[in-house]
Coordinates of C-alpha atoms and ligand atoms in Angstrom, one line a residue:
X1 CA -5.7 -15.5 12.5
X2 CA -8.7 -14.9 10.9
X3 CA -12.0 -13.0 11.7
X4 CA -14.6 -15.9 11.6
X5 CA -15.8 -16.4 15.3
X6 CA -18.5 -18.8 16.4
X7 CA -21.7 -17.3 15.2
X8 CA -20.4 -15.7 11.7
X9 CA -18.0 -14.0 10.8
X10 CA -16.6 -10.4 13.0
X11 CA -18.7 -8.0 10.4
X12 CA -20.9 -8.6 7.0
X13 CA -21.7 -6.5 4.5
X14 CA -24.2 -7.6 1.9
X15 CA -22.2 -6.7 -1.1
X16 CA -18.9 -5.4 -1.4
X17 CA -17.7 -3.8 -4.8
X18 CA -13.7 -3.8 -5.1
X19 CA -12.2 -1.1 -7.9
X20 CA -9.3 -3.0 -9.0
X21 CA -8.6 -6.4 -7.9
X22 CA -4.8 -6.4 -8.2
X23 CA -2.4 -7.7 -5.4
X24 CA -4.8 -5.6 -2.6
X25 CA -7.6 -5.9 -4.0
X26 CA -7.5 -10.4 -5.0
X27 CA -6.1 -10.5 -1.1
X28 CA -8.7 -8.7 0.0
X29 CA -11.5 -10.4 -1.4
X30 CA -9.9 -13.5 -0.6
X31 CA -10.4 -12.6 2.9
X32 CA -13.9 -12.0 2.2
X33 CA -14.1 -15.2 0.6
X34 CA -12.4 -16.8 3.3
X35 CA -14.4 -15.3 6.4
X36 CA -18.1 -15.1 4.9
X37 CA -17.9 -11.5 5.1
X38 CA -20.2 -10.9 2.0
X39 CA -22.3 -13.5 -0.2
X40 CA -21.4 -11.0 -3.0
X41 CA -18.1 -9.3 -4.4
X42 CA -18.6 -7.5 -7.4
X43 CA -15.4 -6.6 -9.3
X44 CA -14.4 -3.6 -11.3
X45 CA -11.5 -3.2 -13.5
X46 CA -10.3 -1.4 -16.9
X47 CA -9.6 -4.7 -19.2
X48 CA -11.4 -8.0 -19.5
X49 CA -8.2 -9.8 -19.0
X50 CA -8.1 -9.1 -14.9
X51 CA -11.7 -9.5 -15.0
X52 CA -11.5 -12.9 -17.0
X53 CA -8.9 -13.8 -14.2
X54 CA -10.6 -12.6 -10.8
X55 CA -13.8 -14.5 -12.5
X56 CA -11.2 -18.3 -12.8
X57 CA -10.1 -17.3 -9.4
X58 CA -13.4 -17.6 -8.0
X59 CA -13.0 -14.2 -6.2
X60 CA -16.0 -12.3 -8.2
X61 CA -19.5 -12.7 -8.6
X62 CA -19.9 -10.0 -10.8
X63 CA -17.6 -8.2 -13.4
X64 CA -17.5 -5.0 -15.1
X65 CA -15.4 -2.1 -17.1
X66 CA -18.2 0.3 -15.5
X67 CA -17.0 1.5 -12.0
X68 CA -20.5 2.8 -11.3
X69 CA -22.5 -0.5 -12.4
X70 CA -19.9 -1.9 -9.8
X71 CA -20.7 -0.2 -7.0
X72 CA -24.6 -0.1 -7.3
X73 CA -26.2 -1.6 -4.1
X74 CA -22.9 -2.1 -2.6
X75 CA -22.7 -1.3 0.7
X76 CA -19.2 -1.3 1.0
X77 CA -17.0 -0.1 -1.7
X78 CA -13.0 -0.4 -2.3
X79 CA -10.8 1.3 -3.8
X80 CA -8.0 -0.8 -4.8
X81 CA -6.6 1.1 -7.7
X82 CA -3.1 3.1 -8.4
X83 CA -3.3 6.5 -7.0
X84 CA -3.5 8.5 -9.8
X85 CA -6.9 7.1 -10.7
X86 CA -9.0 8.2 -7.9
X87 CA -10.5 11.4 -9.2
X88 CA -11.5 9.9 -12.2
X89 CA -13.3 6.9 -10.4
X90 CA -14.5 9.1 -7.7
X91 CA -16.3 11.1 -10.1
X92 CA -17.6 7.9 -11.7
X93 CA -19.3 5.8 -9.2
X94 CA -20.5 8.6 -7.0
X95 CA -23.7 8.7 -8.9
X96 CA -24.2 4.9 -8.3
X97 CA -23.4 5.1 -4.8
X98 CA -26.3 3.9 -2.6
X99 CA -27.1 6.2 0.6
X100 CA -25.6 4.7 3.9
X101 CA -22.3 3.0 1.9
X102 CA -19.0 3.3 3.2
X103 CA -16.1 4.2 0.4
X104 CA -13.0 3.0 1.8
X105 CA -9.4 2.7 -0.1
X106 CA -5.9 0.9 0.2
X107 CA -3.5 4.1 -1.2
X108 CA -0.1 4.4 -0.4
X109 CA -1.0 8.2 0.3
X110 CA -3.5 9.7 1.9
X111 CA -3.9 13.7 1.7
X112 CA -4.0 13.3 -2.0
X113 CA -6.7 10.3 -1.3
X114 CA -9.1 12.4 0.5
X115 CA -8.4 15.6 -1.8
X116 CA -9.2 13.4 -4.8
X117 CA -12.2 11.5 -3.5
X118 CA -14.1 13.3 -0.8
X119 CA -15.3 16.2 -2.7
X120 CA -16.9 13.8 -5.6
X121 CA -19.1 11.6 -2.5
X122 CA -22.4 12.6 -2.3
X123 CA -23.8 13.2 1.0
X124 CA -25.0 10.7 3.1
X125 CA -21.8 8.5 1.5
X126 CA -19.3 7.7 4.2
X127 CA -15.6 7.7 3.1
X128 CA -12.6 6.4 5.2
X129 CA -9.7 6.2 4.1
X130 CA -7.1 3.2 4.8
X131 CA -4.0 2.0 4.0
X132 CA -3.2 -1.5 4.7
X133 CA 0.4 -1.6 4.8
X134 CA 1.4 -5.2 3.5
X135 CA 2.2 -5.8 0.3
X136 CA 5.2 -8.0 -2.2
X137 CA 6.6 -6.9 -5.4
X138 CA 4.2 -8.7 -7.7
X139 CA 1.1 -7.1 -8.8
X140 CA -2.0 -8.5 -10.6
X141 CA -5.0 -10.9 -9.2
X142 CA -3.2 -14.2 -9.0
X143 CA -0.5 -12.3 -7.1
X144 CA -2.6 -11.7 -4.1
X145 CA -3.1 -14.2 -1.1
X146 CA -5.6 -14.5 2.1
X147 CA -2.6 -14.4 4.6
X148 CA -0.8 -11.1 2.8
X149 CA -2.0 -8.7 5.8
X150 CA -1.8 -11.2 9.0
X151 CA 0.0 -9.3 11.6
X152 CA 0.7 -6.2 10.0
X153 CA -0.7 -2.6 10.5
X154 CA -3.6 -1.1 8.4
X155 CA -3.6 2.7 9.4
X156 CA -7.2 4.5 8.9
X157 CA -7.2 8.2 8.6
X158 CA -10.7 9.2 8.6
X159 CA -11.3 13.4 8.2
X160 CA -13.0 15.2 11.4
X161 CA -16.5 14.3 11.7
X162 CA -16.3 11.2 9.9
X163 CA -19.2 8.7 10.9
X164 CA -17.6 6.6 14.2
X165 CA -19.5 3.5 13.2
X166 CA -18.4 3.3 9.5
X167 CA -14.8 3.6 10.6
X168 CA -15.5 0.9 13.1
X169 CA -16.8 -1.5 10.2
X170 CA -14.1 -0.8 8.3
X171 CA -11.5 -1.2 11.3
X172 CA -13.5 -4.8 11.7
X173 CA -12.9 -5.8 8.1
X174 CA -9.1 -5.1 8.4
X175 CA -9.0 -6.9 11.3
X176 CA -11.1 -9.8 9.9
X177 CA -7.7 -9.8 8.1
X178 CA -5.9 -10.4 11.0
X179 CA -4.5 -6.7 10.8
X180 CA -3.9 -4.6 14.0
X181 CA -6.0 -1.1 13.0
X182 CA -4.8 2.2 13.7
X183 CA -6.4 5.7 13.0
X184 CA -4.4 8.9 12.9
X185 CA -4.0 11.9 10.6
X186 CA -3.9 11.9 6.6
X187 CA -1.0 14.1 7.3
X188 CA 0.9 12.1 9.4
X189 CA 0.5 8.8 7.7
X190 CA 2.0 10.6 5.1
X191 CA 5.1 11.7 6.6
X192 CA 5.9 8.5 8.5
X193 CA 5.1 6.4 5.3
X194 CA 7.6 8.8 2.9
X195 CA 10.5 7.8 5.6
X196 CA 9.3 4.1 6.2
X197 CA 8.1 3.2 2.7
X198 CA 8.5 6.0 -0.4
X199 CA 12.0 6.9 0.6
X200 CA 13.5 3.3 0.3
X201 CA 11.9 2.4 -2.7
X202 CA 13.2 5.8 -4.3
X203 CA 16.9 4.8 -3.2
X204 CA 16.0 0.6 -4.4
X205 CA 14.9 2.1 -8.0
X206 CA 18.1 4.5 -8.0
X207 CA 21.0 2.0 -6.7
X208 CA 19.5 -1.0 -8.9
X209 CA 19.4 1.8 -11.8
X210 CA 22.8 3.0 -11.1
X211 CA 23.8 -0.6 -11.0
X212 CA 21.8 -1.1 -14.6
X213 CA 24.1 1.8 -15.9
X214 CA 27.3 0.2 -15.4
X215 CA 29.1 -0.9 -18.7
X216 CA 30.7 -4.4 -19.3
X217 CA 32.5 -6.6 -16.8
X218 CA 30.8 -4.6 -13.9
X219 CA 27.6 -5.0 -15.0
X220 CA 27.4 -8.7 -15.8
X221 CA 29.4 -8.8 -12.1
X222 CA 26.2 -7.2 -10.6
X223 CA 24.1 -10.4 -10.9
X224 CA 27.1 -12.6 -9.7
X225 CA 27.5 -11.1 -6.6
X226 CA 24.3 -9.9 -5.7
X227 CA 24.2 -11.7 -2.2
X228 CA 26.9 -8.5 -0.9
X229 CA 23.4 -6.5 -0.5
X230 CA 22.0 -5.9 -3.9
X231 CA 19.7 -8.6 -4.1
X232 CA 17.6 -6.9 -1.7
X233 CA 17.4 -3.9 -3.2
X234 CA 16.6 -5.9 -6.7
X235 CA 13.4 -6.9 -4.5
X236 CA 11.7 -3.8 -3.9
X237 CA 12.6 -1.9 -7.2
X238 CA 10.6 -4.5 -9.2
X239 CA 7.3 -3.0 -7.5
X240 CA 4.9 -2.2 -9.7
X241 CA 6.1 1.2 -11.5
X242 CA 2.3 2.7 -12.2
X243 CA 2.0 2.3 -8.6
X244 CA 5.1 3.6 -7.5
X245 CA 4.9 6.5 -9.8
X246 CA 1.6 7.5 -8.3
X247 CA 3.1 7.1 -4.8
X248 CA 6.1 9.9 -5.8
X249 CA 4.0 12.6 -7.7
X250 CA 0.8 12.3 -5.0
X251 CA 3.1 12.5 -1.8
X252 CA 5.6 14.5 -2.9
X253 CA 5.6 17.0 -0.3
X254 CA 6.2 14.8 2.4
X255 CA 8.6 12.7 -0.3
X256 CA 10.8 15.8 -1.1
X257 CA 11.5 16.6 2.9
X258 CA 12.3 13.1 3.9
X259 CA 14.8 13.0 0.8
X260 CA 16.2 16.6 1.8
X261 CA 17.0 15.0 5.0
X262 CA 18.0 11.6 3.8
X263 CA 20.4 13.9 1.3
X264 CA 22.1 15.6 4.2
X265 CA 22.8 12.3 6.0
X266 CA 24.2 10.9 3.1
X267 CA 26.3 13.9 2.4
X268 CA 28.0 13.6 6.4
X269 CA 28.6 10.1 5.6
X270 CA 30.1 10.7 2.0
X271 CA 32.9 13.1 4.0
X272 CA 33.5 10.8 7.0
X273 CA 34.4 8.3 4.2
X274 CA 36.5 11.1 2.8
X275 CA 38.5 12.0 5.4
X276 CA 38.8 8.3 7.4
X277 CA 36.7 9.6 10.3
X278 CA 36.0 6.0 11.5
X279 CA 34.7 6.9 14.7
X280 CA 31.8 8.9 12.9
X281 CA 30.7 5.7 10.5
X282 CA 31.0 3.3 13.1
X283 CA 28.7 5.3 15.4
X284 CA 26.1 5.6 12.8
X285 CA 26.2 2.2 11.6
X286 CA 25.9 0.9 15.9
X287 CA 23.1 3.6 15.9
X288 CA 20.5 2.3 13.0
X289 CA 21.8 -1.5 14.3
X290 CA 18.9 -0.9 17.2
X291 CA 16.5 0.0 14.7
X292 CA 16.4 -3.2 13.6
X293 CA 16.5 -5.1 16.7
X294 CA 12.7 -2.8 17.6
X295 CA 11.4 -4.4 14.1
X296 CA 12.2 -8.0 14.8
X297 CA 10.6 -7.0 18.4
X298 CA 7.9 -5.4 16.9
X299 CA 7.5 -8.8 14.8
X300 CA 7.3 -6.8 12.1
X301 CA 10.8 -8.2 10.3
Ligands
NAP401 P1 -2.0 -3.9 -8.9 O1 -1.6 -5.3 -8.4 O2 -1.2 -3.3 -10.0 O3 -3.5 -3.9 -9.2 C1 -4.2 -2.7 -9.7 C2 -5.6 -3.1 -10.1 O4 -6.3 -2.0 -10.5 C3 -5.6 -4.1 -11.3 O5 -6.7 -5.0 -11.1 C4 -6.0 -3.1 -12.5 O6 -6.6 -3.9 -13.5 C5 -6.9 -2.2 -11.8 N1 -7.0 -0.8 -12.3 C6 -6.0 0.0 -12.6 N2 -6.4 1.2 -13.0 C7 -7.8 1.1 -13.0 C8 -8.8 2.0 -13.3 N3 -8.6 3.3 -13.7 N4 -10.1 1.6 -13.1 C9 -10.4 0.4 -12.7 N5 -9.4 -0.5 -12.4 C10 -8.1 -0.2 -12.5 O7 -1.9 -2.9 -7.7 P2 -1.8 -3.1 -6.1 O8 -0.4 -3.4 -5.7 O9 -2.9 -4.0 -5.7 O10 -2.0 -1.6 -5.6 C11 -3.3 -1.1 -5.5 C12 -3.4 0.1 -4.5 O11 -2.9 -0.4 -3.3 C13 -2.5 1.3 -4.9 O12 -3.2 2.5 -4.6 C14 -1.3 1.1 -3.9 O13 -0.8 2.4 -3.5 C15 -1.9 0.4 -2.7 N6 -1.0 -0.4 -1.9 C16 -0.1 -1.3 -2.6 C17 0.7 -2.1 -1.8 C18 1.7 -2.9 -2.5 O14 2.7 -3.3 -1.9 N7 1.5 -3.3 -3.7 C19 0.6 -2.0 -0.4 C20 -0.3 -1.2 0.2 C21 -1.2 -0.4 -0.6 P3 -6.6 -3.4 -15.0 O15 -5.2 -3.2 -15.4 O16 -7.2 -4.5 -15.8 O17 -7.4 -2.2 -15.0

């Protein structure tokens, strides 16, 4: 399900800088590859080894340390960096940004994205911020694959006034993707993504931490038997932790309400447990059952 169509690819951009080429970032410009969507991709990252990497990969023309000698002439430029580094970038490639480019990202958040980054674009820059939301566990460039966002959402959440044919090039290059694109508040992709995505990976990194704790016979039992459930919590906690720390301390707002909630819920359950109130589990458990049955629906399973 790729972009290409007779005649060229959907949308072309004549060089597109990424900023980090980790799992997002090496799928992403696999796509490019893939699709003709640039003759150029120049690649920024902090050590030579990713560079060194992207460069065997064949997914970079051009490599650099320098975020700004990057994003020179590019007319697109990606942010595909852990959270927490975004002012810092943003402050370095705005003087190399050309008039007329678009700054887009891939961040988990997205208030924090456009409190970090919009203030340090000069004008005449246009920023839109995304969030593809694919991803695995693994991190790094050789992790990344063409196919990682086929049928999955990318949410854009451009501020008022935001230039309506710069978020339509980057909708195009997510679809090129084969990504269905939606647009909504920085605010509510935040909320929806602390229940959907920040909350469950806070509970995987507790229960596989809790589980870590456990002393002797238990623990080494942990591993045995980790079909009963575990083994897919085991999944998600070994996310990248940089990236997941970013996620927590730049959406924590939205983070700290959904786990308020979350708390309560848990709570109601810990007493019907306590006091046999079977009636009260089993209603739950019959209730979140049809949740599931929407996602396999939704093809999103
Ligand atoms: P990743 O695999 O760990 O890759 C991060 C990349 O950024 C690496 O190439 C790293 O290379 C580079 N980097 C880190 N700090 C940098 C800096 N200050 N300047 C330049 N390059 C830097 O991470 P990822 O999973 O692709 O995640 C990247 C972004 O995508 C995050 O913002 C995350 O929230 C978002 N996201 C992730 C997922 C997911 O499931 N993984 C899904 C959707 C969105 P060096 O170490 O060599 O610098």
């Amino acid at each position: 399900m790729s972009g290409e169509r007779e005649g060229g690819p959907a949308v072309r951009f004549e060089r597109i800088a990424l900023i980090g080429i980790g799992l997002i970032g090496s799928s992403l410009a696999r796509v490019v590859r893939r699709d003709g969507i640039a003759p150029h991709i120049a690649v920024c990252a902090r050590t030579h080894a990713t560079l060194d990497t992207a460069h065997e990969l064949g997914i970079a023309d051009t490599t650099t340390t320098d975020p700004r000698a990057c994003v020179e002439g590019a007319d697109l430029v990606v942010l595909c960096t852990p959270l927490g580094s975004y002012g810092a970038i943003a402050e370095a490639i705005a003087p190399g940004l050309r008039p007329g480019a678009i700054v887009t990202d891939v961040g988990s958040a997205k208030v924090c994205a456009i409190a970090d980054v919009g203030p340090c674009l000069p004008e005449g820059v246009h920023f839109v911020p995304g969030h593809p939301i694919a991803g695995t566990e693994h991190s790094g460039p050789e992790a990344g694959f063409a196919e990682l966002f086929e049928g999955r959402y990318c949410l854009l959440t451009p501020p008022p006034g935001t230039d309506p044919g710069a978020i339509e090039r980057v909708a195009a290059l997510w679809r090129s993707a084969g990504m269905m694109v939606e647009t909504m508040s920085a605010a509510h992709h935040d909320r929806v993504l602390a229940i959907t995505s920040h909350l469950p990976h806070l509970i995987a990194y507790t229960i596989v931490g809790t589980a870590t704790d456990l002393a002797g016979e238990a623990r080494s039992e942990v591993i045995k038997f980790s079909a009963g459930g575990f083994r897919d919590f085991t999944r998600i906690a070994a996310s990248d932790p940089v990236m997941w720390r970013d996620v927590f301390l730049n959406n924590r707002d939205a983070v700290l309400e959904m786990l308020a909630r979350f708390t309560e819920d848990l709570t109601a359950l810990q007493r019907a447990i306590r006091w046999g109130e079977g009636d009260i589990l089993e209603d739950r458990f019959a209730r979140t059952r049809a949740i599931r049955r929407g996602i396999v629906d939704a093809k999103q399973a």
